[in-house]
mmCIF file of C-alpha atoms in Angstrom:
data_model
loop_
_atom_site.group_PDB
_atom_site.id
_atom_site.type_symbol
_atom_site.label_atom_id
_atom_site.label_comp_id
_atom_site.label_asym_id
_atom_site.label_seq_id
_atom_site.Cartn_x
_atom_site.Cartn_y
_atom_site.Cartn_z
ATOM 1 C CA MET W 103 -69.029 -34.122 -8.007
ATOM 2 C CA ALA W 104 -69.696 -36.451 -10.773
ATOM 3 C CA ILE W 105 -70.524 -35.210 -14.128
ATOM 4 C CA THR W 106 -74.415 -35.313 -15.002
ATOM 5 C CA ARG W 107 -73.775 -34.963 -18.713
ATOM 6 C CA ILE W 108 -70.874 -33.823 -21.788
ATOM 7 C CA TYR W 109 -72.440 -32.599 -24.380
ATOM 8 C CA GLY W 110 -71.435 -30.445 -27.088
ATOM 9 C CA VAL W 111 -68.085 -32.049 -28.043
ATOM 10 C CA ASN W 112 -65.856 -31.096 -30.942
ATOM 11 C CA GLU W 113 -63.095 -33.474 -31.902
ATOM 12 C CA GLU W 114 -60.122 -32.410 -34.464
ATOM 13 C CA THR W 115 -56.782 -33.319 -35.425
ATOM 14 C CA VAL W 116 -54.244 -30.828 -34.491
ATOM 15 C CA THR W 117 -52.219 -29.133 -36.790
ATOM 16 C CA ASP W 118 -49.825 -25.990 -36.137
ATOM 17 C CA ALA W 119 -53.119 -23.595 -36.782
ATOM 18 C CA THR W 120 -54.949 -25.084 -34.140
ATOM 19 C CA ALA W 121 -55.933 -22.408 -31.825
ATOM 20 C CA PHE W 122 -55.687 -24.042 -28.314
ATOM 21 C CA LEU W 123 -58.120 -22.209 -25.220
ATOM 22 C CA SER W 124 -55.243 -23.182 -22.897
ATOM 23 C CA SER W 125 -51.794 -22.773 -22.487
ATOM 24 C CA LYS W 126 -51.327 -26.121 -20.362
ATOM 25 C CA VAL W 127 -53.080 -27.627 -23.706
ATOM 26 C CA ALA W 128 -50.596 -25.763 -26.204
ATOM 27 C CA GLY W 129 -47.848 -26.633 -23.876
ATOM 28 C CA LEU W 130 -48.221 -29.996 -24.340
ATOM 29 C CA TYR W 131 -48.712 -30.174 -28.181
ATOM 30 C CA ARG W 132 -45.514 -28.143 -28.474
ATOM 31 C CA TRP W 133 -43.565 -30.839 -26.593
ATOM 32 C CA TRP W 134 -45.196 -33.927 -28.577
ATOM 33 C CA HIS W 135 -44.365 -31.607 -31.791
ATOM 34 C CA SER W 136 -40.751 -31.053 -30.924
ATOM 35 C CA HIS W 137 -40.349 -34.595 -29.929
ATOM 36 C CA ALA W 138 -41.995 -35.803 -33.317
ATOM 37 C CA ALA W 139 -38.993 -36.753 -35.762
ATOM 38 C CA GLU W 140 -40.057 -37.377 -39.741
ATOM 39 C CA GLY W 141 -42.386 -40.344 -39.557
ATOM 40 C CA ARG W 142 -41.310 -41.043 -35.623
ATOM 41 C CA LEU W 143 -43.470 -40.567 -32.756
ATOM 42 C CA PRO W 144 -42.336 -39.404 -29.730
ATOM 43 C CA LEU W 145 -41.309 -41.949 -27.314
ATOM 44 C CA ARG W 146 -42.661 -42.663 -24.132
ATOM 45 C CA ARG W 147 -39.378 -42.502 -22.408
ATOM 46 C CA GLU W 148 -38.873 -39.087 -24.086
ATOM 47 C CA PHE W 149 -41.497 -37.660 -21.759
ATOM 48 C CA ASP W 150 -39.404 -36.498 -18.662
ATOM 49 C CA ILE W 151 -42.464 -35.511 -15.779
ATOM 50 C CA THR W 152 -40.202 -33.636 -14.016
ATOM 51 C CA GLU W 153 -39.844 -31.205 -16.878
ATOM 52 C CA HIS W 154 -43.817 -30.724 -17.075
ATOM 53 C CA THR W 155 -44.592 -29.914 -12.946
ATOM 54 C CA PRO W 156 -47.205 -27.144 -13.710
ATOM 55 C CA ILE W 157 -49.298 -29.913 -15.959
ATOM 56 C CA VAL W 158 -48.936 -33.290 -13.720
ATOM 57 C CA PRO W 159 -52.503 -32.652 -11.888
ATOM 58 C CA ASP W 160 -54.056 -32.334 -15.619
ATOM 59 C CA LEU W 161 -52.232 -35.202 -16.993
ATOM 60 C CA PHE W 162 -53.898 -38.474 -17.829
ATOM 61 C CA LEU W 163 -51.789 -41.864 -19.603
ATOM 62 C CA VAL W 164 -53.890 -44.380 -21.604
ATOM 63 C CA GLU W 165 -51.989 -47.646 -22.271
ATOM 64 C CA VAL W 166 -53.412 -49.486 -26.047
ATOM 65 C CA LEU W 167 -53.298 -52.691 -25.653
ATOM 66 C CA ALA W 168 -52.946 -55.450 -27.990
ATOM 67 C CA ASP W 169 -56.467 -56.805 -28.287
ATOM 68 C CA GLY W 170 -58.252 -53.015 -29.417
ATOM 69 C CA GLN W 171 -58.958 -52.019 -25.384
ATOM 70 C CA PHE W 172 -57.211 -49.178 -23.489
ATOM 71 C CA LEU W 173 -55.979 -49.313 -20.070
ATOM 72 C CA MET W 174 -56.239 -45.722 -18.074
ATOM 73 C CA LYS W 175 -53.139 -46.067 -16.515
ATOM 74 C CA LEU W 176 -53.035 -42.317 -14.638
ATOM 75 C CA GLU W 177 -55.299 -39.163 -14.023
ATOM 76 C CA GLY W 178 -54.005 -36.347 -12.620
ATOM 77 C CA GLU W 179 -55.819 -35.124 -9.459
ATOM 78 C CA ARG W 180 -57.266 -32.036 -11.309
ATOM 79 C CA VAL W 181 -58.520 -34.658 -14.335
ATOM 80 C CA ILE W 182 -60.357 -36.487 -11.418
ATOM 81 C CA GLU W 183 -62.035 -33.592 -9.934
ATOM 82 C CA LEU W 184 -62.933 -32.108 -13.423
ATOM 83 C CA PHE W 185 -64.583 -35.000 -14.702
ATOM 84 C CA GLY W 186 -65.518 -36.197 -10.975
ATOM 85 C CA VAL W 187 -64.233 -39.865 -10.830
ATOM 86 C CA ASN W 188 -61.260 -41.844 -10.627
ATOM 87 C CA ASN W 189 -61.112 -44.087 -13.743
ATOM 88 C CA THR W 190 -57.294 -45.144 -13.512
ATOM 89 C CA GLY W 191 -57.087 -48.705 -13.939
ATOM 90 C CA ARG W 192 -60.067 -48.558 -15.679
ATOM 91 C CA ILE W 193 -60.379 -50.846 -19.259
ATOM 92 C CA ILE W 194 -61.708 -48.881 -22.033
ATOM 93 C CA THR W 195 -63.715 -50.880 -24.483
ATOM 94 C CA GLU W 196 -65.678 -50.139 -27.793
ATOM 95 C CA ALA W 197 -68.667 -52.053 -25.958
ATOM 96 C CA ALA W 198 -68.881 -49.179 -23.449
ATOM 97 C CA GLY W 199 -70.357 -47.207 -26.484
ATOM 98 C CA VAL W 200 -70.867 -43.261 -25.690
ATOM 99 C CA GLY W 201 -71.137 -43.403 -21.993
ATOM 100 C CA GLU W 202 -70.529 -40.442 -19.525
ATOM 101 C CA TYR W 203 -67.553 -39.303 -21.546
ATOM 102 C CA GLY W 204 -70.401 -37.699 -24.364
ATOM 103 C CA HIS W 205 -68.931 -39.786 -27.019
ATOM 104 C CA ALA W 206 -67.662 -43.390 -27.747
ATOM 105 C CA LEU W 207 -63.896 -43.133 -26.002
ATOM 106 C CA ALA W 208 -62.604 -46.081 -27.137
ATOM 107 C CA GLU W 209 -63.120 -45.674 -30.847
ATOM 108 C CA TYR W 210 -61.985 -41.880 -30.065
ATOM 109 C CA TYR W 211 -58.560 -43.616 -28.755
ATOM 110 C CA GLN W 212 -58.725 -46.074 -31.903
ATOM 111 C CA SER W 213 -58.589 -43.213 -33.823
ATOM 112 C CA ILE W 214 -55.814 -41.328 -32.423
ATOM 113 C CA ALA W 215 -53.578 -44.848 -32.668
ATOM 114 C CA ASP W 216 -54.456 -45.313 -36.105
ATOM 115 C CA GLU W 217 -53.603 -41.622 -37.108
ATOM 116 C CA ARG W 218 -50.595 -41.529 -35.230
ATOM 117 C CA GLN W 219 -51.525 -37.902 -35.249
ATOM 118 C CA CYS W 220 -52.670 -35.408 -31.867
ATOM 119 C CA ARG W 221 -56.223 -35.012 -31.206
ATOM 120 C CA ARG W 222 -58.047 -32.259 -29.081
ATOM 121 C CA CYS W 223 -61.517 -32.552 -28.122
ATOM 122 C CA THR W 224 -63.247 -29.428 -26.891
ATOM 123 C CA GLY W 225 -66.894 -29.150 -24.911
ATOM 124 C CA ASN W 226 -68.880 -28.727 -21.928
ATOM 125 C CA MET W 227 -69.867 -30.833 -18.827
ATOM 126 C CA GLU W 228 -72.596 -30.247 -16.368
ATOM 127 C CA HIS W 229 -72.227 -31.039 -12.732
ATOM 128 C CA LEU W 230 -75.816 -30.280 -11.778
ATOM 129 C CA ASN W 231 -75.428 -31.893 -7.759
ATOM 130 C CA HIS W 232 -73.053 -28.609 -7.584
ATOM 131 C CA ARG W 233 -74.777 -26.025 -9.917
ATOM 132 C CA ARG W 234 -71.786 -25.817 -12.366
ATOM 133 C CA TRP W 235 -71.205 -25.587 -16.151
ATOM 134 C CA ILE W 236 -67.846 -25.994 -17.462
ATOM 135 C CA GLU W 237 -66.231 -25.636 -21.033
ATOM 136 C CA PHE W 238 -63.239 -27.966 -21.126
ATOM 137 C CA GLU W 239 -60.230 -28.460 -23.401
ATOM 138 C CA SER W 240 -58.267 -31.683 -23.806
ATOM 139 C CA ILE W 241 -55.796 -33.195 -25.897
ATOM 140 C CA ASP W 242 -54.428 -36.678 -26.713
ATOM 141 C CA CYS W 243 -51.113 -37.550 -28.043
ATOM 142 C CA PRO W 244 -49.908 -40.616 -29.098
ATOM 143 C CA LEU W 245 -46.575 -42.004 -27.466
ATOM 144 C CA SER W 246 -44.532 -45.236 -28.554
ATOM 145 C CA ARG W 247 -41.969 -47.682 -27.169
ATOM 146 C CA ASP W 248 -40.364 -47.950 -30.517
ATOM 147 C CA GLY W 249 -41.149 -45.174 -32.598
ATOM 148 C CA ARG W 250 -43.323 -46.438 -34.730
ATOM 149 C CA GLN W 251 -46.796 -48.031 -33.135
ATOM 150 C CA VAL W 252 -48.759 -46.062 -30.473
ATOM 151 C CA ASP W 253 -48.694 -47.797 -27.493
ATOM 152 C CA PHE W 254 -49.553 -45.093 -24.958
ATOM 153 C CA ILE W 255 -51.689 -41.878 -25.251
ATOM 154 C CA LEU W 256 -50.693 -38.897 -22.759
ATOM 155 C CA GLY W 257 -53.103 -35.798 -22.518
ATOM 156 C CA VAL W 258 -53.858 -32.831 -20.758
ATOM 157 C CA SER W 259 -57.851 -32.358 -19.719
ATOM 158 C CA VAL W 260 -58.750 -28.607 -18.451
ATOM 159 C CA SER W 261 -61.428 -26.408 -17.692
ATOM 160 C CA VAL W 262 -61.440 -23.430 -19.647
ATOM 161 C CA ARG W 263 -64.796 -21.768 -18.345
ATOM 162 C CA GLU W 264 -66.980 -22.254 -15.589
ATOM 163 C CA ASN W 265 -70.191 -20.928 -14.618
ATOM 164 C CA ARG W 266 -72.927 -21.395 -11.798
ATOM 165 C CA LEU W 267 -76.076 -22.945 -12.969
#
């Protein structure tokens, strides 16, 4: 069930005024915001997966590598189903360009690492072989080992509406 195309992607930095479409996306942001101290990023070790069981299938974790690349460390089963491919273990580079994600993913992840803020994406994807159109929402939250540098990006991707083509 691979994606035929992703389009209409809107990226934005999350603020307290952001109106989320999904309670799962909103919940991860609330956790991130509650652990972000003044000038300090939430620590990777502060995220206890056992406290977030409802979103485990919707989670993904990206590691920020020292060479400007990104490693897809983990994708939950619903993320794999949503995008139609398991990217766990994949290196994401700037050279990949726009690709199947509908935007330049490495540049997007780099903007999160640089800004040290959560970013939200909304958009649409088509699964033509299965005659489905899906509206999605995702959030990408920077995490750190030391509170200063972005070492990981933890996120949730969910389908917020689905139609048959």
